[in-house]
mmCIF file of C-alpha atoms in Angstrom:
data_model
loop_
_atom_site.group_PDB
_atom_site.id
_atom_site.type_symbol
_atom_site.label_atom_id
_atom_site.label_comp_id
_atom_site.label_asym_id
_atom_site.label_seq_id
_atom_site.Cartn_x
_atom_site.Cartn_y
_atom_site.Cartn_z
ATOM 1 C CA MET A 1435 87.945 69.042 29.860
ATOM 2 C CA ILE A 1436 85.731 70.113 32.740
ATOM 3 C CA GLU A 1437 82.372 71.824 32.611
ATOM 4 C CA ILE A 1438 82.682 75.266 34.236
ATOM 5 C CA ARG A 1439 79.557 74.754 36.314
ATOM 6 C CA ASN A 1440 81.138 71.671 37.845
ATOM 7 C CA ILE A 1441 83.968 73.823 39.213
ATOM 8 C CA TYR A 1442 81.260 75.607 41.205
ATOM 9 C CA TYR A 1443 80.027 72.295 42.594
ATOM 10 C CA MET A 1444 83.582 71.261 43.449
ATOM 11 C CA LEU A 1445 84.065 74.569 45.266
ATOM 12 C CA SER A 1446 80.697 74.056 46.988
ATOM 13 C CA TYR A 1447 81.930 70.871 48.611
ATOM 14 C CA ALA A 1448 85.512 72.025 49.164
ATOM 15 C CA PHE A 1449 84.329 75.252 50.842
ATOM 16 C CA LYS A 1450 81.059 74.269 52.482
ATOM 17 C CA ILE A 1451 79.951 77.887 52.930
ATOM 18 C CA LEU A 1452 79.163 78.089 49.178
ATOM 19 C CA ASN A 1453 75.947 76.193 49.877
ATOM 20 C CA GLU A 1454 74.822 78.935 52.226
ATOM 21 C CA GLN A 1455 74.112 82.668 52.209
ATOM 22 C CA GLY A 1456 72.619 82.888 48.716
ATOM 23 C CA TYR A 1457 75.370 81.110 46.793
ATOM 24 C CA LYS A 1458 73.117 78.310 45.511
ATOM 25 C CA LYS A 1459 71.654 80.415 42.700
ATOM 26 C CA ILE A 1460 75.126 80.541 41.113
ATOM 27 C CA ALA A 1461 74.596 76.903 40.063
ATOM 28 C CA THR A 1462 71.788 77.960 37.708
ATOM 29 C CA GLU A 1463 73.862 80.584 35.881
ATOM 30 C CA LYS A 1464 75.982 80.064 32.794
ATOM 31 C CA PHE A 1465 79.687 80.905 32.879
ATOM 32 C CA GLU A 1466 82.080 81.001 29.958
ATOM 33 C CA ASN A 1467 85.244 80.495 31.999
ATOM 34 C CA THR A 1468 86.594 80.045 35.506
ATOM 35 C CA ALA A 1469 87.483 83.732 35.959
ATOM 36 C CA ASP A 1470 83.861 84.675 35.313
ATOM 37 C CA LEU A 1471 82.684 82.076 37.830
ATOM 38 C CA CYS A 1472 85.162 83.209 40.501
ATOM 39 C CA SER A 1473 84.069 86.822 39.929
ATOM 40 C CA GLN A 1474 80.448 85.939 40.674
ATOM 41 C CA ILE A 1475 81.420 83.971 43.784
ATOM 42 C CA LEU A 1476 83.379 86.998 45.014
ATOM 43 C CA ILE A 1477 80.434 89.298 44.254
ATOM 44 C CA ASN A 1478 78.123 87.178 46.386
ATOM 45 C CA GLY A 1479 80.688 86.638 49.122
ATOM 46 C CA ILE A 1480 81.756 90.274 49.416
ATOM 47 C CA SER A 1481 78.113 91.407 49.411
ATOM 48 C CA ASN A 1482 77.398 89.058 52.310
ATOM 49 C CA GLN A 1483 80.500 90.227 54.164
ATOM 50 C CA ILE A 1484 79.489 93.882 53.768
ATOM 51 C CA LYS A 1485 76.094 93.055 55.328
ATOM 52 C CA ILE A 1486 77.846 91.366 58.253
ATOM 53 C CA GLY A 1487 80.444 94.128 58.403
ATOM 54 C CA LEU A 1488 83.943 94.351 56.996
ATOM 55 C CA ARG A 1489 86.598 93.189 59.400
ATOM 56 C CA HIS A 1490 88.435 95.912 61.326
ATOM 57 C CA ASP A 1491 91.848 95.466 62.923
ATOM 58 C CA TYR A 1492 94.185 97.701 64.894
ATOM 59 C CA ILE A 1493 96.644 98.953 62.281
ATOM 60 C CA GLU A 1494 99.918 100.498 63.408
ATOM 61 C CA ASN A 1495 100.553 103.928 61.872
ATOM 62 C CA SER A 1496 103.475 106.311 62.065
ATOM 63 C CA GLU A 1497 103.440 110.039 61.352
ATOM 64 C CA CYS A 1498 105.350 113.210 62.071
ATOM 65 C CA SER A 1499 103.273 115.552 64.225
ATOM 66 C CA SER A 1500 103.570 118.577 66.452
ATOM 67 C CA THR A 1501 101.003 117.022 68.815
ATOM 68 C CA VAL A 1502 101.801 113.858 70.707
ATOM 69 C CA HIS A 1503 99.433 110.952 70.249
ATOM 70 C CA GLY A 1504 100.227 107.312 70.802
ATOM 71 C CA LYS A 1505 103.895 106.547 71.484
ATOM 72 C CA ILE A 1506 106.834 108.763 70.565
ATOM 73 C CA ASN A 1507 109.480 107.090 68.421
ATOM 74 C CA LEU A 1508 112.382 109.060 69.809
ATOM 75 C CA SER A 1509 115.184 107.365 67.876
ATOM 76 C CA GLU A 1510 113.363 107.871 64.567
ATOM 77 C CA SER A 1511 112.594 111.483 65.478
ATOM 78 C CA ILE A 1512 116.311 112.111 66.147
ATOM 79 C CA ASN A 1513 117.393 110.348 62.951
ATOM 80 C CA LYS A 1514 115.047 112.472 60.858
ATOM 81 C CA ASN A 1515 115.774 115.734 62.738
ATOM 82 C CA THR A 1516 112.063 116.380 63.314
ATOM 83 C CA LEU A 1517 112.788 117.990 66.711
ATOM 84 C CA ILE A 1518 114.230 121.029 64.932
ATOM 85 C CA ASN A 1519 110.722 121.819 63.712
ATOM 86 C CA LYS A 1520 109.231 121.028 67.132
ATOM 87 C CA GLN A 1521 107.752 117.801 65.811
ATOM 88 C CA VAL A 1522 108.071 114.148 66.796
ATOM 89 C CA ILE A 1523 107.318 110.894 65.068
ATOM 90 C CA CYS A 1524 104.391 109.220 66.784
ATOM 91 C CA ILE A 1525 103.315 105.577 66.535
ATOM 92 C CA TYR A 1526 99.643 104.891 67.138
ATOM 93 C CA ASN A 1527 97.061 102.193 66.442
ATOM 94 C CA ASP A 1528 94.060 102.945 64.288
ATOM 95 C CA PHE A 1529 90.999 100.637 64.346
ATOM 96 C CA SER A 1530 90.507 100.388 60.606
ATOM 97 C CA GLU A 1531 89.115 98.207 57.822
ATOM 98 C CA ASN A 1532 92.555 98.477 56.187
ATOM 99 C CA CYS A 1533 93.449 94.990 57.447
ATOM 100 C CA TYR A 1534 95.366 92.321 55.545
ATOM 101 C CA LEU A 1535 92.302 90.226 54.612
ATOM 102 C CA ASN A 1536 90.523 93.213 53.079
ATOM 103 C CA ARG A 1537 93.701 94.195 51.233
ATOM 104 C CA ILE A 1538 93.880 90.745 49.607
ATOM 105 C CA ILE A 1539 90.244 90.948 48.520
ATOM 106 C CA LYS A 1540 90.522 94.494 47.132
ATOM 107 C CA SER A 1541 93.753 93.719 45.279
ATOM 108 C CA THR A 1542 92.244 90.581 43.716
ATOM 109 C CA VAL A 1543 89.065 92.380 42.673
ATOM 110 C CA LYS A 1544 91.005 95.310 41.188
ATOM 111 C CA MET A 1545 92.996 92.841 39.127
ATOM 112 C CA LEU A 1546 89.793 91.149 37.898
ATOM 113 C CA ILE A 1547 88.244 94.492 36.963
ATOM 114 C CA SER A 1548 91.301 95.641 34.987
ATOM 115 C CA SER A 1549 91.955 92.269 33.330
ATOM 116 C CA LYS A 1550 91.253 91.660 29.657
ATOM 117 C CA SER A 1551 89.837 88.195 30.309
ATOM 118 C CA ASN A 1552 86.307 87.161 29.385
ATOM 119 C CA ILE A 1553 84.634 88.424 32.544
ATOM 120 C CA SER A 1554 81.228 89.852 31.703
ATOM 121 C CA GLY A 1555 80.843 93.628 31.796
ATOM 122 C CA LYS A 1556 77.907 93.244 34.172
ATOM 123 C CA ARG A 1557 80.052 91.436 36.745
ATOM 124 C CA LYS A 1558 82.861 93.975 36.422
ATOM 125 C CA LYS A 1559 80.349 96.755 37.160
ATOM 126 C CA GLU A 1560 79.098 94.892 40.245
ATOM 127 C CA LEU A 1561 82.648 94.442 41.489
ATOM 128 C CA LYS A 1562 83.348 98.174 40.976
ATOM 129 C CA LYS A 1563 80.282 99.086 43.072
ATOM 130 C CA LEU A 1564 81.408 96.814 45.894
ATOM 131 C CA MET A 1565 84.837 98.428 45.929
ATOM 132 C CA CYS A 1566 83.225 101.680 47.145
ATOM 133 C CA TYR A 1567 83.154 100.005 50.575
ATOM 134 C CA PHE A 1568 86.917 99.455 50.343
ATOM 135 C CA ASN A 1569 87.960 103.088 49.787
ATOM 136 C CA ASN A 1570 90.126 103.094 52.911
ATOM 137 C CA VAL A 1571 91.777 99.766 52.071
ATOM 138 C CA ASP A 1572 95.225 99.685 50.457
ATOM 139 C CA ILE A 1573 96.287 97.696 47.392
ATOM 140 C CA ILE A 1574 99.093 95.164 47.889
ATOM 141 C CA ASP A 1575 101.391 93.294 45.514
ATOM 142 C CA LEU A 1576 99.585 90.138 44.391
ATOM 143 C CA HIS A 1577 102.847 88.221 44.030
ATOM 144 C CA SER A 1578 103.985 88.844 47.611
ATOM 145 C CA ILE A 1579 100.830 87.895 49.543
ATOM 146 C CA ASN A 1580 101.401 85.761 52.617
ATOM 147 C CA TRP A 1581 98.717 83.076 52.392
ATOM 148 C CA LYS A 1582 99.506 81.568 55.798
ATOM 149 C CA ILE A 1583 96.496 83.130 57.484
ATOM 150 C CA HIS A 1584 95.242 82.112 60.904
ATOM 151 C CA TYR A 1585 91.454 81.860 61.028
ATOM 152 C CA ASN A 1586 89.351 82.080 64.179
ATOM 153 C CA LYS A 1587 85.725 82.708 65.077
ATOM 154 C CA ASN A 1588 86.173 86.434 64.395
ATOM 155 C CA ASN A 1589 87.385 86.110 60.785
ATOM 156 C CA GLN A 1590 85.984 82.689 59.818
ATOM 157 C CA THR A 1591 83.613 84.239 57.258
ATOM 158 C CA TYR A 1592 86.667 85.331 55.243
ATOM 159 C CA ARG A 1593 88.025 81.781 54.740
ATOM 160 C CA MET A 1594 86.103 81.049 51.544
ATOM 161 C CA LEU A 1595 86.662 84.555 50.104
ATOM 162 C CA ILE A 1596 90.411 84.353 50.646
ATOM 163 C CA SER A 1597 90.467 80.804 49.239
ATOM 164 C CA VAL A 1598 88.811 81.992 46.023
ATOM 165 C CA CYS A 1599 91.287 84.901 45.853
ATOM 166 C CA TRP A 1600 94.073 82.317 46.179
ATOM 167 C CA LEU A 1601 92.605 80.276 43.331
ATOM 168 C CA VAL A 1602 92.352 83.361 41.114
ATOM 169 C CA ILE A 1603 95.860 84.639 41.818
ATOM 170 C CA LYS A 1604 97.686 81.309 41.941
ATOM 171 C CA GLY A 1605 95.646 79.434 39.359
ATOM 172 C CA LEU A 1606 94.542 82.070 36.854
ATOM 173 C CA LEU A 1607 97.159 84.822 37.010
ATOM 174 C CA GLN A 1608 100.028 83.887 34.703
ATOM 175 C CA SER A 1609 103.263 85.765 34.048
ATOM 176 C CA LYS A 1610 104.199 86.525 30.443
ATOM 177 C CA SER A 1611 107.721 86.483 29.017
ATOM 178 C CA ASP A 1612 107.832 90.306 28.901
ATOM 179 C CA GLY A 1613 107.251 90.512 32.676
ATOM 180 C CA THR A 1614 103.582 91.484 32.498
ATOM 181 C CA SER A 1615 100.716 89.334 33.772
ATOM 182 C CA VAL A 1616 97.626 87.962 32.097
ATOM 183 C CA LEU A 1617 94.518 86.286 33.492
ATOM 184 C CA THR A 1618 93.779 82.916 31.910
ATOM 185 C CA ASP A 1619 90.347 81.383 31.465
ATOM 186 C CA PHE A 1620 91.044 78.135 33.287
ATOM 187 C CA LEU A 1621 92.812 77.106 36.482
ATOM 188 C CA ASP A 1622 96.230 75.602 35.997
ATOM 189 C CA GLU A 1623 96.836 71.888 36.549
ATOM 190 C CA GLN A 1624 98.450 72.255 39.970
ATOM 191 C CA ARG A 1625 95.592 74.300 41.440
ATOM 192 C CA MET A 1626 92.946 72.060 39.863
ATOM 193 C CA CYS A 1627 94.696 69.067 41.411
ATOM 194 C CA ARG A 1628 94.397 70.549 44.908
ATOM 195 C CA LEU A 1629 90.755 71.481 44.365
ATOM 196 C CA TYR A 1630 90.036 68.008 42.965
ATOM 197 C CA GLU A 1631 91.551 66.326 46.040
ATOM 198 C CA LYS A 1632 89.657 68.521 48.509
ATOM 199 C CA PHE A 1633 86.400 68.093 46.582
ATOM 200 C CA ILE A 1634 86.551 64.294 46.776
ATOM 201 C CA LEU A 1635 87.401 64.376 50.490
ATOM 202 C CA GLU A 1636 84.592 66.792 51.372
ATOM 203 C CA TYR A 1637 82.092 65.076 49.079
ATOM 204 C CA TYR A 1638 82.385 61.789 50.948
ATOM 205 C CA ARG A 1639 82.421 63.614 54.275
ATOM 206 C CA LYS A 1640 79.068 65.226 53.484
ATOM 207 C CA GLU A 1641 77.303 62.476 51.545
ATOM 208 C CA PHE A 1642 78.446 59.445 53.584
ATOM 209 C CA PRO A 1643 78.265 60.414 57.279
ATOM 210 C CA MET A 1644 78.359 56.736 58.308
ATOM 211 C CA ILE A 1645 81.903 56.401 56.917
ATOM 212 C CA LYS A 1646 85.034 57.531 58.748
ATOM 213 C CA ILE A 1647 86.734 59.950 56.379
ATOM 214 C CA HIS A 1648 90.123 61.566 56.835
ATOM 215 C CA SER A 1649 93.447 62.154 55.054
ATOM 216 C CA PRO A 1650 96.104 60.888 57.461
ATOM 217 C CA GLN A 1651 99.826 60.572 57.061
ATOM 218 C CA ILE A 1652 100.669 56.893 56.650
ATOM 219 C CA PRO A 1653 103.596 55.810 58.847
ATOM 220 C CA TRP A 1654 106.340 53.625 57.401
ATOM 221 C CA GLN A 1655 106.233 50.108 58.863
ATOM 222 C CA LEU A 1656 109.913 49.520 59.545
ATOM 223 C CA ASP A 1657 111.632 46.520 61.117
ATOM 224 C CA GLU A 1658 112.313 46.981 64.820
ATOM 225 C CA ASN A 1659 116.068 46.698 64.396
ATOM 226 C CA VAL A 1660 116.207 49.496 61.807
ATOM 227 C CA ASN A 1661 117.594 52.797 63.069
ATOM 228 C CA THR A 1662 115.028 55.304 61.823
ATOM 229 C CA ASP A 1663 115.943 58.805 60.699
ATOM 230 C CA ASN A 1664 114.226 61.817 59.231
ATOM 231 C CA MET A 1665 115.135 61.151 55.592
ATOM 232 C CA LEU A 1666 112.155 58.976 54.702
ATOM 233 C CA PRO A 1667 109.547 60.891 52.692
ATOM 234 C CA VAL A 1668 106.164 61.646 54.251
ATOM 235 C CA MET A 1669 103.321 59.493 52.957
ATOM 236 C CA GLN A 1670 100.365 61.902 52.896
ATOM 237 C CA SER A 1671 97.132 60.288 51.752
ATOM 238 C CA ASP A 1672 94.488 62.302 49.892
ATOM 239 C CA VAL A 1673 91.414 60.421 51.113
ATOM 240 C CA MET A 1674 91.035 57.418 53.421
ATOM 241 C CA LEU A 1675 87.561 55.896 53.815
ATOM 242 C CA SER A 1676 86.884 53.385 56.600
ATOM 243 C CA TYR A 1677 83.684 51.428 57.149
ATOM 244 C CA LYS A 1678 83.520 48.410 59.454
ATOM 245 C CA ASN A 1679 86.261 46.045 58.223
ATOM 246 C CA ASN A 1680 86.921 47.821 54.924
ATOM 247 C CA VAL A 1681 89.414 50.608 54.220
ATOM 248 C CA LEU A 1682 89.732 52.370 50.855
ATOM 249 C CA ILE A 1683 92.698 54.699 50.264
ATOM 250 C CA ILE A 1684 92.034 57.068 47.346
ATOM 251 C CA ASP A 1685 94.834 58.947 45.639
ATOM 252 C CA ALA A 1686 93.261 61.697 43.505
ATOM 253 C CA LYS A 1687 95.156 62.539 40.311
ATOM 254 C CA TYR A 1688 94.558 65.457 37.955
ATOM 255 C CA TYR A 1689 96.737 65.374 34.834
ATOM 256 C CA GLN A 1690 96.480 66.531 31.257
ATOM 257 C CA HIS A 1691 97.391 62.957 30.264
ATOM 258 C CA ILE A 1692 96.400 59.979 32.393
ATOM 259 C CA THR A 1693 98.589 57.305 30.840
ATOM 260 C CA THR A 1694 102.074 57.228 29.353
ATOM 261 C CA SER A 1695 102.796 55.849 25.916
ATOM 262 C CA HIS A 1696 105.832 53.779 24.960
ATOM 263 C CA TYR A 1697 106.125 51.969 21.611
ATOM 264 C CA ASN A 1698 102.399 52.622 21.009
ATOM 265 C CA LYS A 1699 101.457 50.958 24.287
ATOM 266 C CA ASN A 1700 99.539 52.971 26.895
ATOM 267 C CA THR A 1701 100.371 52.205 30.519
ATOM 268 C CA ILE A 1702 99.414 53.575 33.929
ATOM 269 C CA ARG A 1703 101.940 56.068 35.289
ATOM 270 C CA SER A 1704 104.414 53.887 37.165
ATOM 271 C CA ALA A 1705 105.143 56.446 39.899
ATOM 272 C CA ASN A 1706 101.423 56.684 40.708
ATOM 273 C CA LEU A 1707 101.055 52.924 40.900
ATOM 274 C CA TYR A 1708 104.145 52.541 43.103
ATOM 275 C CA GLN A 1709 102.793 55.291 45.359
ATOM 276 C CA ILE A 1710 99.345 53.791 45.982
ATOM 277 C CA PHE A 1711 100.850 50.311 46.374
ATOM 278 C CA THR A 1712 103.214 51.652 49.053
ATOM 279 C CA TYR A 1713 100.341 53.390 50.838
ATOM 280 C CA VAL A 1714 98.288 50.202 50.862
ATOM 281 C CA LYS A 1715 101.038 47.813 51.983
ATOM 282 C CA ASN A 1716 102.253 50.083 54.802
ATOM 283 C CA THR A 1717 98.676 50.555 56.011
ATOM 284 C CA ALA A 1718 98.021 46.806 55.836
ATOM 285 C CA ALA A 1719 101.177 46.154 57.911
ATOM 286 C CA ASN A 1720 100.149 48.676 60.553
ATOM 287 C CA PRO A 1721 98.994 46.848 63.747
ATOM 288 C CA CYS A 1722 95.969 49.173 63.885
ATOM 289 C CA TYR A 1723 94.786 47.854 60.516
ATOM 290 C CA ILE A 1724 96.134 44.307 60.630
ATOM 291 C CA SER A 1725 92.644 42.723 60.515
ATOM 292 C CA LYS A 1726 91.216 45.172 57.962
ATOM 293 C CA ASN A 1727 90.569 44.689 54.261
ATOM 294 C CA ILE A 1728 92.763 47.406 52.728
ATOM 295 C CA LYS A 1729 92.200 48.574 49.157
ATOM 296 C CA GLY A 1730 93.790 51.370 47.162
ATOM 297 C CA MET A 1731 92.461 53.452 44.284
ATOM 298 C CA LEU A 1732 94.043 55.797 41.782
ATOM 299 C CA LEU A 1733 91.167 58.106 40.809
ATOM 300 C CA TYR A 1734 92.106 60.192 37.771
ATOM 301 C CA ALA A 1735 90.106 63.117 36.443
ATOM 302 C CA LYS A 1736 89.046 61.874 33.008
ATOM 303 C CA THR A 1737 90.545 63.563 29.936
ATOM 304 C CA ASP A 1738 89.541 63.421 26.285
ATOM 305 C CA GLU A 1739 92.073 60.649 25.605
ATOM 306 C CA GLU A 1740 90.695 57.601 23.806
ATOM 307 C CA ILE A 1741 92.524 55.099 26.029
ATOM 308 C CA TYR A 1742 92.071 55.381 29.781
ATOM 309 C CA PRO A 1743 91.613 53.046 32.781
ATOM 310 C CA ASP A 1744 88.008 52.248 33.663
ATOM 311 C CA ASN A 1745 87.669 50.465 37.000
ATOM 312 C CA ASN A 1746 90.716 48.313 36.337
ATOM 313 C CA VAL A 1747 91.174 46.008 39.347
ATOM 314 C CA TYR A 1748 94.537 44.425 40.176
ATOM 315 C CA ASN A 1749 95.120 41.935 43.006
ATOM 316 C CA MET A 1750 98.596 42.656 44.334
ATOM 317 C CA SER A 1751 100.146 40.693 47.197
ATOM 318 C CA GLY A 1752 96.806 40.186 48.931
ATOM 319 C CA ASN A 1753 95.334 43.656 48.343
ATOM 320 C CA GLN A 1754 93.210 45.179 45.614
ATOM 321 C CA ILE A 1755 94.441 48.200 43.637
ATOM 322 C CA ILE A 1756 91.780 49.898 41.520
ATOM 323 C CA VAL A 1757 92.566 52.396 38.775
ATOM 324 C CA SER A 1758 89.605 54.429 37.571
ATOM 325 C CA THR A 1759 88.519 57.812 36.209
ATOM 326 C CA LEU A 1760 85.985 60.463 37.210
ATOM 327 C CA ASP A 1761 84.412 62.327 34.289
ATOM 328 C CA LEU A 1762 84.168 65.979 35.364
ATOM 329 C CA ASN A 1763 82.673 67.015 32.028
ATOM 330 C CA ARG A 1764 79.391 65.235 32.711
ATOM 331 C CA PRO A 1765 76.305 66.658 34.473
ATOM 332 C CA PHE A 1766 77.019 66.830 38.182
ATOM 333 C CA SER A 1767 74.292 64.282 38.942
ATOM 334 C CA GLU A 1768 76.344 61.737 36.977
ATOM 335 C CA ILE A 1769 79.532 62.711 38.841
ATOM 336 C CA LYS A 1770 77.694 62.061 42.107
ATOM 337 C CA THR A 1771 76.605 58.655 40.796
ATOM 338 C CA GLN A 1772 80.203 57.770 39.927
ATOM 339 C CA LEU A 1773 81.452 58.743 43.398
ATOM 340 C CA ASN A 1774 78.572 56.947 45.104
ATOM 341 C CA ASN A 1775 79.278 53.788 43.113
ATOM 342 C CA ILE A 1776 82.908 53.832 44.281
ATOM 343 C CA ALA A 1777 81.868 53.906 47.951
ATOM 344 C CA ASN A 1778 79.088 51.359 47.472
ATOM 345 C CA THR A 1779 81.194 48.902 45.449
ATOM 346 C CA TYR A 1780 84.573 49.007 47.169
ATOM 347 C CA LEU A 1781 83.685 49.997 50.723
ATOM 348 C CA LEU A 1782 80.050 49.382 51.674
ATOM 349 C CA ASN A 1783 79.777 46.226 49.511
ATOM 350 C CA PHE A 1784 76.341 47.234 48.174
#
């Protein structure tokens, strides 16, 4: 389980803009479910964007006209026999708010407004009012959105809004067996896993500026006489913390069940343990880290299971592997204490 308010805090760190522009007051409100929380974040974000100004792009349009404007599409005009009526098909660019980013936002909000989920009536009314500014923006199919969006200084303010839309559509919108869609109250496991990883990374980046924090790909340390190829899997770390001679590699895990059970014995997921062990040993063998003290940690989001790892430390072939849990159902001040203790104990040696 996870307290809904803590999802806000996770988003606050993952998308740093949530701590700015009037978002902080969201932390004091009570939300029944994630959809309600995301609705309020969108209300605040869209309101701020309207004050700044909705993004406008040059949108290509095509129409049949008796007056020439823009470029004439001669081949299309011939194919459609428009010349008979003394008309041509013209292609022209219109500087409009009907750009792709605004279409994603409007389509997401329309879905939230029409959904039967537990979004408060007050928030639905606020969303409806904001949509008056999107009258000239088209609706698009939520299932065919291209999320590979390039951000620059001109559209940077949309990054968080589009990210929340992605969470809503990918994490809350579920397809039913009859082909219709329904909005669930909680993010699915896959989307929560990605948010959990990004939260931990950005938390340490903000709260521990003295530590080098990144999430690098870990290269395989192969023998010189081995003919390498492209079939080896990529080792992508979630979080790597470096301070002086210490390095802590954190692999963030978000599962419904932390351990596996066999013959009434609970054990750590073997694939997870093999993974972090491989990360640690290949990092330790890297010439760049040869003199460093490399440790690895599996950091699970705590569940309501009775048996779970709690700072279990294993010394494996000269390196420490720690398996622990982070309780996301506690007050956020306690979550911060847990994360701080990890850095202080295993990295800063406090």
